[in-house]
XYZ file of C-alpha atoms in Angstrom:
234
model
C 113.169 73.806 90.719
C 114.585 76.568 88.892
C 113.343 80.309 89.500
C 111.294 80.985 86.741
C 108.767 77.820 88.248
C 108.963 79.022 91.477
C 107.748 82.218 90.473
C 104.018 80.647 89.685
C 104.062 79.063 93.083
C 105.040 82.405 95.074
C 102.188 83.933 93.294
C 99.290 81.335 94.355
C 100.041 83.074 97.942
C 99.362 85.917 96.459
C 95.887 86.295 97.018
C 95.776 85.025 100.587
C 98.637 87.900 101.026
C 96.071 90.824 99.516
C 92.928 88.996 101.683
C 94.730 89.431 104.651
C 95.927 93.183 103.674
C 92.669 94.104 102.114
C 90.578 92.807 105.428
C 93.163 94.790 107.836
C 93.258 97.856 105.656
C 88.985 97.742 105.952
C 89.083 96.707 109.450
C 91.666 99.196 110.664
C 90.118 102.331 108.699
C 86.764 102.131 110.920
C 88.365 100.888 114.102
C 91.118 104.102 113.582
C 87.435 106.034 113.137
C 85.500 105.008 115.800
C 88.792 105.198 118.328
C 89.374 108.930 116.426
C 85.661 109.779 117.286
C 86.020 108.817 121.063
C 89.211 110.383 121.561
C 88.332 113.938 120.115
C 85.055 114.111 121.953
C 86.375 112.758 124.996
C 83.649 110.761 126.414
C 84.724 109.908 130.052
C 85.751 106.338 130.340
C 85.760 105.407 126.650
C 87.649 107.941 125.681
C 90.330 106.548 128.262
C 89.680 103.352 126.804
C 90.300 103.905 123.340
C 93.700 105.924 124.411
C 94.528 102.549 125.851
C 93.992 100.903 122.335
C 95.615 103.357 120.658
C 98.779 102.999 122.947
C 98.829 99.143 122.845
C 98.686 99.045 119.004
C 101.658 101.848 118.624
C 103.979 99.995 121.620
C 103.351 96.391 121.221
C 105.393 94.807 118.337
C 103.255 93.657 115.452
C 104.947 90.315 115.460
C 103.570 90.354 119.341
C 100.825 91.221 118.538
C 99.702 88.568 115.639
C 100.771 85.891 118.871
C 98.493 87.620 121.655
C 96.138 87.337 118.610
C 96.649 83.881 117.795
C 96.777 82.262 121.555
C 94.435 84.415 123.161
C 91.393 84.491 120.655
C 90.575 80.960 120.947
C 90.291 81.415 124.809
C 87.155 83.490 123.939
C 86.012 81.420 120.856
C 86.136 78.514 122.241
C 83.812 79.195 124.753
C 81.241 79.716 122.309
C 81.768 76.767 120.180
C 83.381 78.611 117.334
C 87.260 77.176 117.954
C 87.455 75.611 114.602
C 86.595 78.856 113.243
C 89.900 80.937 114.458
C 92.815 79.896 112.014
C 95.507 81.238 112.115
C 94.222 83.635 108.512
C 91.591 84.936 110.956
C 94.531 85.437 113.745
C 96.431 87.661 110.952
C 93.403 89.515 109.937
C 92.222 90.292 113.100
C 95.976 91.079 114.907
C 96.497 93.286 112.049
C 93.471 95.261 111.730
C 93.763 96.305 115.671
C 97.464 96.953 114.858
C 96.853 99.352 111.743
C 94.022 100.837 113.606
C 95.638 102.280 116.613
C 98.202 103.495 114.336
C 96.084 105.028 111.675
C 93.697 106.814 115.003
C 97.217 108.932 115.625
C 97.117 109.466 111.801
C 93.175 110.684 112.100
C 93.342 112.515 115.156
C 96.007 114.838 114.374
C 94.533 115.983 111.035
C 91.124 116.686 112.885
C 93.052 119.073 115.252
C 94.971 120.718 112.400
C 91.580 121.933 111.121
C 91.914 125.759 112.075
C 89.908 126.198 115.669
C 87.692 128.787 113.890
C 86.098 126.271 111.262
C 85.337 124.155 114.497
C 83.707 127.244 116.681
C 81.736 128.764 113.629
C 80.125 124.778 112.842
C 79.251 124.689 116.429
C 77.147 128.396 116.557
C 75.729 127.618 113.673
C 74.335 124.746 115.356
C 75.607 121.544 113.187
C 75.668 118.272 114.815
C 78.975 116.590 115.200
C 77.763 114.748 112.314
C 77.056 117.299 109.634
C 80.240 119.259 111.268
C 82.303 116.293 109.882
C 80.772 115.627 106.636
C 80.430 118.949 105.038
C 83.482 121.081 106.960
C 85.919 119.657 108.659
C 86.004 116.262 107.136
C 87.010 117.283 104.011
C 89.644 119.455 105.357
C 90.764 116.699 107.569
C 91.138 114.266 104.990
C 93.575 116.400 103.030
C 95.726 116.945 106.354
C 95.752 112.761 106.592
C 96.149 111.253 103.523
C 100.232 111.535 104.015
C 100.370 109.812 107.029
C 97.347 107.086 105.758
C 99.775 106.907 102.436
C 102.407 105.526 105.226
C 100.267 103.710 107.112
C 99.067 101.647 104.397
C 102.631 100.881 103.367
C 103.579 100.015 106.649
C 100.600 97.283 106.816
C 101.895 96.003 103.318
C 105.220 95.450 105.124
C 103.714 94.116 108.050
C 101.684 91.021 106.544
C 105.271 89.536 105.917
C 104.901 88.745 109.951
C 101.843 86.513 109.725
C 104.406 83.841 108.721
C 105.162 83.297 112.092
C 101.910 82.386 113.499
C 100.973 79.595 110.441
C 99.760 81.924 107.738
C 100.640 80.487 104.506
C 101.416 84.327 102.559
C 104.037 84.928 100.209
C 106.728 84.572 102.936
C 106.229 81.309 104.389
C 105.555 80.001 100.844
C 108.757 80.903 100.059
C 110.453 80.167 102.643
C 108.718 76.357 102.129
C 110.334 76.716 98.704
C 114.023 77.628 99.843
C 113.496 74.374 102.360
C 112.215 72.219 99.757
C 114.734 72.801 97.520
C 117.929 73.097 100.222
C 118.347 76.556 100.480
C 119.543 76.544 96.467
C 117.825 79.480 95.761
C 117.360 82.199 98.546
C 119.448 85.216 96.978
C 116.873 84.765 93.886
C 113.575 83.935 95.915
C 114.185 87.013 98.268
C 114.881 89.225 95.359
C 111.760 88.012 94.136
C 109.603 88.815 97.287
C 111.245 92.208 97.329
C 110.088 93.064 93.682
C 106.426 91.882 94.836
C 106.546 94.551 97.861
C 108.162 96.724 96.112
C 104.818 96.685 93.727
C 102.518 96.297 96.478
C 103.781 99.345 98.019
C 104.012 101.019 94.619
C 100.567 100.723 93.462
C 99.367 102.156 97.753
C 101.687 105.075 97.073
C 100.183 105.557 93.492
C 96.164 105.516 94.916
C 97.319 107.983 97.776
C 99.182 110.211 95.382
C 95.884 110.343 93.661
C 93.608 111.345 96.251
C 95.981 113.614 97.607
C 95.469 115.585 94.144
C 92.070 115.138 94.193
C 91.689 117.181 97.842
C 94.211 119.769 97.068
C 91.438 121.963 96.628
C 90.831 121.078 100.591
C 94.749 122.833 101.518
C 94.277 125.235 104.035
C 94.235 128.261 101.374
C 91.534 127.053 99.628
C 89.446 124.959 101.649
C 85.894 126.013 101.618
C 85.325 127.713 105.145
C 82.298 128.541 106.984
C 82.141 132.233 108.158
C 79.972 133.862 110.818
C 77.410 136.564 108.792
C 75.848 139.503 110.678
C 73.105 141.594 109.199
C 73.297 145.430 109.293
């Protein structure tokens, strides 16, 4: 097999690759969220709980985590009759997405706290619920504070997927590395030059979406964010 056939092949992983990436990316976004939410409003007990997530996820190697995902899942699931269910494209998707959602909370987090403390107390005396606080004030700040580190986060997920090889995920990586075996190592300088032009797209195209949302909510930069100000009557 020469390289330009084994290009065809390395793509049919392809879309297994993005599934896995896409599902993460989802998942992640409204674990990060829900952890974020606990850990600003620090709700006894949860809030100590969702620190714990937050610190597992950004200590644990990935590649540890995708096994702790992979052997100890099915202890649960099989206990409820769904064993044949948890594959090891489930294992990926579900080791990443707790992986890229403890990381992205300490991407959220931060940007909520680098909303100036006086857009937070005016919200409150005007009487907004946390709710309507985040949607119409401090979200939209916050968002513009975050997309950087989200742009990096995202990235760092596309990079990451390459580890699902390791627990039986047939991605882009262990397809080729099934090619290079198949065909006695002949081609590895080629077929890893080819898997770094793919990432290199991959993370091309995430740093091309951020860069356009971060135009989008320049108008959110702390000089011209829209600001709510206290109004006394004379």
């Amino acid at each position: 097999m020469n390289l330009s056939s084994m290009i065809p092949e390395l793509l049919s992983a392809l879309p297994l690759t993005l599934g896995i990436m896409f599902v993460a990316m989802i998942a992640g976004f409204f674990l990060a969220l829900i952890a974020t939410v606990f850990r600003v409003r620090r709700i006894p007990v949860i809030s100590q709980l969702a620190d714990l997530y937050v610190s597992y996820a950004r200590s644990v190697p990935v590649v540890l985590q995708l096994f702790v995902a992979f052997y100890g899942m099915p202890l649960i699931t099989d206990n409820f009759g769904f064993g044949d269910f948890f594959t090891a494209n489930v294992a990926a998707m579900i080791g990443l997405s707790l992986y890229h959602g403890g990381y992205l909370s300490e991407v959220m987090r931060p940007a909520y706290l680098a909303v100036e403390r006086g857009q937070h107390d005016a919200t409150d005396s005007l009487g907004y619920s946390f709710r309507q606080k985040m949607l119409r004030v401090i979200g939209p700040q916050a968002v513009h504070f975050a997309l950087p580190g989200y742009g990096n986060a995202i990235i760092y997920l596309i990079h990451n997927v390459a580890l699902v090889m390791y627990i039986g995920a047939a991605d882009v990586m262990a397809t080729a590395h099934l090619i290079m075996e198949r065909d006695y190592n002949q081609y590895q300088f080629g077929t890893y030059l080819v898997l770094a032009v793919l990432y290199s797209l991959l993370c091309g195209v995430a740093w091309l979406v951020i860069r356009f949302f971060e135009q989008r909510h320049a108008k959110y930069s702390s000089k011209s964010a829209p600001r709510v100000k206290f109004t006394t009557s004379v």
